[in-house]
Structures are given as structure tokens and as C-alpha cells.
CSV table of C-alpha atoms in Angstrom, one decimal:
chain,number,residue,atom,x,y,z
A,148,MET,CA,157.9,116.0,177.7
A,149,GLY,CA,155.4,118.8,177.7
A,150,ILE,CA,154.1,120.0,174.4
A,151,GLU,CA,155.3,123.5,173.4
A,152,LEU,CA,154.1,125.6,170.5
A,153,THR,CA,156.2,128.6,171.2
A,154,ASP,CA,156.4,131.0,168.2
A,155,ARG,CA,153.8,128.9,166.2
A,156,VAL,CA,150.8,130.6,164.8
A,157,ALA,CA,147.4,128.9,164.8
A,158,LEU,CA,144.0,129.8,163.3
A,159,VAL,CA,141.1,128.2,165.0
A,160,THR,CA,137.6,128.6,163.5
A,161,GLY,CA,134.5,128.5,165.6
A,162,GLY,CA,136.6,129.4,168.6
A,163,VAL,CA,134.4,131.5,170.9
A,164,GLN,CA,133.1,128.6,173.0
A,165,GLY,CA,133.1,124.8,173.4
A,166,ILE,CA,135.6,122.6,171.6
A,167,GLY,CA,137.1,125.5,169.6
A,168,LEU,CA,137.7,127.6,172.6
A,169,GLY,CA,139.2,124.7,174.5
A,170,ILE,CA,141.6,124.1,171.6
A,171,ALA,CA,142.5,127.8,171.4
A,172,GLU,CA,143.2,128.0,175.1
A,173,ALA,CA,145.4,124.9,175.0
A,174,PHE,CA,147.4,126.3,172.2
A,175,LEU,CA,147.8,129.6,174.0
A,176,ASP,CA,148.9,127.8,177.1
A,177,ALA,CA,151.5,126.0,175.0
A,178,GLY,CA,153.0,129.3,173.8
A,179,ALA,CA,151.3,129.7,170.4
A,180,LYS,CA,149.9,132.8,168.9
A,181,VAL,CA,146.3,132.2,168.1
A,182,ALA,CA,143.8,133.9,165.7
A,183,ILE,CA,140.3,132.9,166.7
A,184,SER,CA,137.5,133.3,164.3
A,185,ASP,CA,133.7,133.1,164.9
A,186,ILE,CA,130.5,134.2,163.3
A,187,ASN,CA,129.4,135.6,166.7
A,188,GLY,CA,131.2,139.0,166.6
A,189,GLU,CA,130.1,140.3,169.9
A,190,GLY,CA,130.8,137.1,171.7
A,191,LEU,CA,134.2,136.9,170.1
A,192,LYS,CA,135.1,140.5,171.1
A,193,ALA,CA,134.3,139.7,174.7
A,194,LYS,CA,136.1,136.4,174.7
A,195,VAL,CA,139.2,137.8,173.0
A,196,ARG,CA,139.3,140.7,175.5
A,197,GLU,CA,139.2,138.1,178.4
A,198,LEU,CA,141.9,136.0,176.8
A,199,GLN,CA,144.1,139.0,176.2
A,200,GLY,CA,144.1,139.6,179.9
A,201,ARG,CA,146.0,136.4,180.2
A,202,PHE,CA,147.9,136.1,176.9
A,203,GLY,CA,148.3,139.6,175.7
A,204,GLU,CA,148.9,140.2,172.0
A,205,ASN,CA,149.2,136.4,171.4
A,206,VAL,CA,145.5,136.2,170.8
A,207,TYR,CA,143.5,137.9,168.1
A,208,GLY,CA,139.9,137.8,167.0
A,209,ILE,CA,138.4,137.7,163.5
A,210,THR,CA,134.7,137.8,162.9
A,211,ALA,CA,133.9,135.5,159.9
A,212,ASP,CA,131.2,133.2,158.6
A,213,CYS,CA,133.1,130.1,157.5
A,214,SER,CA,130.3,129.1,155.1
A,215,GLN,CA,131.1,132.2,153.0
A,216,GLU,CA,134.1,132.1,150.6
A,217,ASP,CA,134.7,135.9,150.7
A,218,ASP,CA,134.7,135.8,154.6
A,219,ILE,CA,137.2,132.9,154.6
A,220,VAL,CA,139.6,134.6,152.1
A,221,ARG,CA,139.4,137.8,154.3
A,222,MET,CA,139.9,135.8,157.5
A,223,VAL,CA,143.0,134.1,156.3
A,224,ALA,CA,144.5,137.3,155.0
A,225,GLU,CA,143.8,139.1,158.2
A,226,ALA,CA,145.4,136.4,160.3
A,227,VAL,CA,148.5,136.5,158.1
A,228,GLY,CA,148.5,140.3,158.3
A,229,LYS,CA,148.5,140.1,162.1
A,230,PHE,CA,151.0,137.3,162.7
A,231,GLY,CA,152.8,136.9,159.4
A,232,VAL,CA,152.3,133.1,158.9
A,233,ILE,CA,149.9,130.3,159.8
A,234,ASP,CA,151.5,127.2,161.0
A,235,ILE,CA,148.4,125.4,162.3
A,236,LEU,CA,144.8,125.4,161.1
A,237,VAL,CA,142.0,123.9,163.1
A,238,ASN,CA,138.7,123.6,161.1
A,239,ASN,CA,136.3,123.5,164.0
A,240,ALA,CA,133.4,125.7,162.9
A,241,GLY,CA,130.3,123.6,162.4
A,242,ARG,CA,126.6,123.2,162.8
A,243,GLY,CA,123.9,120.5,163.1
A,244,GLY,CA,120.1,120.3,163.0
A,245,MET,CA,117.6,117.5,163.6
A,246,HIS,CA,115.2,116.4,160.8
A,247,TYR,CA,114.2,113.3,158.9
A,248,PHE,CA,116.1,113.7,155.6
A,249,TRP,CA,113.0,113.4,153.5
A,250,GLU,CA,111.4,116.4,155.3
A,251,MET,CA,114.5,118.7,154.9
A,252,ALA,CA,114.4,121.6,152.5
A,253,ALA,CA,117.4,121.8,150.2
A,254,HIS,CA,118.6,125.0,152.0
A,255,GLU,CA,118.6,123.2,155.4
A,256,TRP,CA,120.8,120.5,154.0
A,257,ASP,CA,123.0,123.1,152.3
A,258,GLU,CA,123.4,125.1,155.5
A,259,VAL,CA,125.0,122.1,157.3
A,260,VAL,CA,127.2,120.9,154.4
A,261,ASP,CA,128.3,124.4,153.4
A,262,LEU,CA,129.8,125.0,156.8
A,263,ASN,CA,130.9,121.6,157.9
A,264,LEU,CA,132.4,120.4,154.6
A,265,ARG,CA,132.6,123.2,152.0
A,266,GLY,CA,133.8,125.6,154.7
A,267,ALA,CA,136.6,123.3,155.8
A,268,PHE,CA,137.7,122.8,152.2
A,269,LEU,CA,137.8,126.6,151.6
A,270,CYS,CA,139.7,127.3,154.9
A,271,THR,CA,142.1,124.5,154.1
A,272,ARG,CA,142.6,125.8,150.5
A,273,GLU,CA,143.3,129.3,151.6
A,274,VAL,CA,145.7,128.4,154.4
A,275,THR,CA,147.5,125.8,152.2
A,276,LYS,CA,148.2,128.6,149.7
A,277,VAL,CA,149.9,130.6,152.5
A,278,MET,CA,151.8,127.6,153.8
A,279,LEU,CA,153.1,126.7,150.3
A,280,GLU,CA,154.1,130.3,149.5
A,281,LYS,CA,156.0,130.6,152.8
A,282,GLY,CA,157.4,127.1,152.8
A,283,THR,CA,155.7,126.3,156.1
A,284,LYS,CA,155.7,122.7,157.3
A,285,GLY,CA,152.3,123.1,158.8
A,286,LYS,CA,149.6,121.1,160.6
A,287,ILE,CA,145.9,121.0,159.5
A,288,ILE,CA,143.4,119.5,161.9
A,289,ASN,CA,139.8,118.9,161.0
A,290,ILE,CA,137.2,118.5,163.7
A,291,ALA,CA,135.0,115.7,162.5
A,292,SER,CA,132.8,113.5,164.7
A,293,THR,CA,132.0,109.9,165.6
A,294,ASN,CA,129.0,110.6,163.4
A,295,ALA,CA,131.3,110.4,160.4
A,296,ILE,CA,131.2,106.6,160.8
A,297,LEU,CA,128.1,106.1,163.1
A,298,PRO,CA,124.8,106.7,161.3
A,299,THR,CA,122.3,108.5,163.5
A,300,THR,CA,118.6,109.1,162.9
A,301,GLY,CA,117.6,112.7,162.3
A,302,ILE,CA,121.0,114.1,161.4
A,303,ALA,CA,121.7,112.9,157.9
A,304,ALA,CA,123.2,116.1,156.7
A,305,TYR,CA,125.5,116.3,159.7
A,306,CYS,CA,126.6,112.6,159.3
A,307,ALA,CA,127.2,113.1,155.5
A,308,SER,CA,129.2,116.3,156.1
A,309,LYS,CA,131.4,114.7,158.7
A,310,GLY,CA,131.9,111.6,156.6
A,311,GLY,CA,132.9,113.7,153.7
A,312,LEU,CA,135.3,115.6,155.9
A,313,LEU,CA,137.1,112.4,156.7
A,314,MET,CA,137.7,111.6,153.0
A,315,PHE,CA,138.8,115.2,152.3
A,316,THR,CA,141.3,114.9,155.2
A,317,ARG,CA,142.8,111.8,153.6
A,318,VAL,CA,143.0,113.2,150.1
A,319,ALA,CA,144.5,116.5,151.4
A,320,ALA,CA,147.1,114.5,153.4
A,321,GLN,CA,148.1,112.7,150.2
A,322,GLU,CA,148.4,115.9,148.2
A,323,LEU,CA,150.2,117.9,150.9
A,324,GLY,CA,152.5,115.2,152.3
A,325,PRO,CA,155.2,115.9,149.8
A,326,HIS,CA,155.2,119.5,150.9
A,327,GLY,CA,155.7,118.6,154.6
A,328,ILE,CA,152.2,119.5,155.6
A,329,ASN,CA,150.3,117.1,157.9
A,330,VAL,CA,146.5,116.8,157.6
A,331,ASN,CA,144.6,114.9,160.3
A,332,ALA,CA,141.1,114.8,161.9
A,333,ILE,CA,139.7,114.4,165.4
A,334,GLY,CA,136.5,112.5,165.9
A,335,PRO,CA,134.9,113.8,169.1
A,336,GLY,CA,132.3,111.6,170.8
A,337,SER,CA,129.5,113.1,172.9
A,338,THR,CA,131.1,116.2,174.3
A,339,MET,CA,129.5,118.6,176.8
A,340,THR,CA,129.6,122.2,175.4
A,341,PRO,CA,127.3,125.2,175.9
A,342,ILE,CA,125.5,124.1,172.7
A,343,THR,CA,125.1,120.4,173.5
A,344,GLU,CA,124.6,120.3,177.3
A,345,GLY,CA,120.8,120.9,177.1
A,346,PHE,CA,120.5,117.8,174.8
A,347,TYR,CA,122.8,115.5,176.7
A,348,ASN,CA,121.3,116.4,180.1
A,349,LEU,CA,117.9,115.1,179.0
A,350,PRO,CA,117.5,112.0,181.3
A,351,ILE,CA,116.8,109.5,178.5
A,352,ILE,CA,119.7,110.8,176.4
A,353,ASN,CA,122.1,111.0,179.4
A,354,ALA,CA,121.5,107.5,180.4
A,355,GLY,CA,121.5,106.1,176.9
A,356,PHE,CA,124.7,107.7,175.8
A,357,LEU,CA,126.6,106.9,179.0
A,358,GLU,CA,125.5,103.3,178.7
A,359,ARG,CA,127.2,103.1,175.3
A,360,THR,CA,130.4,104.9,176.4
A,361,PRO,CA,132.8,102.4,178.0
A,362,MET,CA,134.6,105.1,179.9
A,363,GLY,CA,131.3,106.1,181.5
A,364,ARG,CA,131.3,109.9,181.0
A,365,PHE,CA,130.8,112.6,178.5
A,366,GLY,CA,133.7,114.3,176.9
A,367,GLN,CA,134.8,117.8,177.8
A,368,PRO,CA,136.4,120.4,175.5
A,369,GLU,CA,139.8,119.9,177.2
A,370,ASP,CA,139.7,116.2,176.1
A,371,ILE,CA,139.5,117.2,172.5
A,372,ALA,CA,142.0,120.0,173.0
A,373,LYS,CA,144.7,117.6,174.3
A,374,ALA,CA,144.3,115.6,171.1
A,375,ALA,CA,144.6,118.7,169.0
A,376,LEU,CA,147.7,119.8,170.9
A,377,PHE,CA,149.3,116.5,170.1
A,378,LEU,CA,148.4,116.7,166.4
A,379,ALA,CA,149.7,120.3,166.2
A,380,SER,CA,153.0,119.4,167.8
A,381,GLU,CA,156.3,117.9,166.6
A,382,TYR,CA,155.2,114.6,168.2
A,383,ALA,CA,152.8,114.1,165.3
A,384,ASP,CA,155.3,114.9,162.5
A,385,TRP,CA,154.9,111.5,161.0
A,386,VAL,CA,151.2,111.2,161.5
A,387,THR,CA,149.0,112.2,158.6
A,388,GLY,CA,145.7,111.3,157.0
A,389,GLN,CA,144.4,109.8,160.2
A,390,ILE,CA,141.3,110.3,162.4
A,391,LEU,CA,141.8,110.2,166.1
A,392,TYR,CA,138.6,109.3,167.9
A,393,VAL,CA,138.4,111.0,171.2
A,394,ASP,CA,135.2,109.5,172.5
A,395,GLY,CA,135.7,107.3,175.6
A,396,GLY,CA,135.2,104.3,173.4
A,397,GLN,CA,131.8,105.3,172.1
A,398,SER,CA,132.7,104.5,168.5
A,399,LEU,CA,133.2,100.9,169.6
A,400,MET,CA,129.6,100.6,170.8
A,401,GLY,CA,127.4,102.6,168.4
A,402,LEU,CA,124.8,105.2,169.4
A,403,PRO,CA,121.4,104.8,170.9
A,404,ARG,CA,118.6,103.9,168.5
A,405,TYR,CA,115.7,105.7,170.1
A,406,LEU,CA,116.0,109.2,168.7
A,407,GLU,CA,112.9,109.1,166.6
A,408,GLY,CA,110.7,110.8,169.2
A,409,LEU,CA,113.3,113.5,169.6
A,410,VAL,CA,113.3,114.1,165.8
A,411,GLN,CA,109.6,114.4,165.8
A,412,SER,CA,109.6,116.8,168.8
A,413,ALA,CA,112.2,118.9,167.0
A,414,GLY,CA,109.8,119.4,164.1
A,415,GLY,CA,111.7,117.1,161.8
């Protein structure tokens, strides 16, 4: 009962590394055509060239900043121009930052929320227009976080943006259900990626997070990719408005409460 996405077209944002890349590769392995977008143009070119060696013309790269409306409109149009349709959208592009909220400048808050929440809204809006125009029974997957429900010192903007993304997921699912479009979210727990590994490998962080993860390990991008593969497939045709926590049980336990020193050392 392997999952196949043959002849399906996916757009994955923030796909040059980490969770986004893991999802893009899983979709390609399942037979999908995948447009990968990322703000890192040079890194994207190199990664797409590498993937084309394995998947040929089934993979395509689009440089875009998913906090900018004009970039998003162009990105979606370019993906449709290349592949004709978009069956699956994965809103993965995101960012964080560590500050006490009362020490944040407004632009620092906006930078997080504009990408994590506003950007996901804009991507979903533009792809929804395409799906409705073409009558596509599509799948939209938002990459949220356990921090959508677990407050964590020093990352108020990130937590707020991911919490907002969950409610947007639910409302979008209500509005798009009558059109046969599923909207769901994935809540990754502590996942090792090129961006996070330096943080999670700090001895106090490593021990503290593992202690609060019943399954006793950090996640890997392929763990999140397997969940995305399910939500993108026919096996999730009657699943919508849900968040699937892929966290080794971390959301059952809560997060460590000793991050204050790290916030201070980060300049927050």
C-alpha cells in the first residue's frame, strides 16, 4: 500500500534544505512533479541541479521571498506555467529568532509573522485561485510547530505565528471543503536540520529536550516528510482541518523551562 503521487504537481516553499527538502524529495520519490521555492537563489540552483540528476524535468526551482506578495504571485504563476496545475501546496518557508518580546523592535516581530503566517496566507490564497479555476481537488499542508500550542520563552513571535497558522488552517479547511480541497497542518517537534542542529547539539539543550521526548530522539526531516506524504495522498481524502503532531510525543510533555540564559546570550 505504498503512496504514489504520479502525475501530481506539488509546490513546496522553503525547500532547499531541512524539512522542506525532505518533503520535496519524498514527493519526487512518490512520482510527483515538484516546484521548489526558496529565497536562497544560489543554493536552490545547486540543489535543483542535483535533484534533476535523479528526477529529470520533474523538479523545478523558483527563487522567491515568501514574505513578499509580488514574489508569491510570480512564484505561483511560474509553477503553473511550468507544470500546468498545482495539486499540492506545502507552506514550509519560515523563520524564528530569540528575544524577550518586550525587547523586540516592531520590525523583528513583523519579519517572523510576515513569513510564517502572512506568507502562508498569501501562498494559500494564490494557489487556491488556481485550484478553483481548474477544478482541482487539491491538498494544502501548512508546516506549523509544537510551539503553536507550547509557549516557549524567547520566541513569542514564532509561537504566535504558528498558533495563528493553526487557526488559519482550520478556517481555510471550512471554506475549501465544499470545493473538495483539503487543508491540514503538521506540527513538527524538535527536528534536526542544518539550521537547528547547532542549537540542539548544545549539551544542556540536547539533554533537556530528549528528557521531554518520550520516544527519546530528535526528529529528522524524513519523519515530517512521511506525514506530508500521507496528507498529500488519497489516504487523507477525508482528513481536513487537522494538525498532525510529528514530535515523538514531545507535545505531551511540554518544553524545558530553562531557556532564559540562552535568550540573554542571544542578545534578547
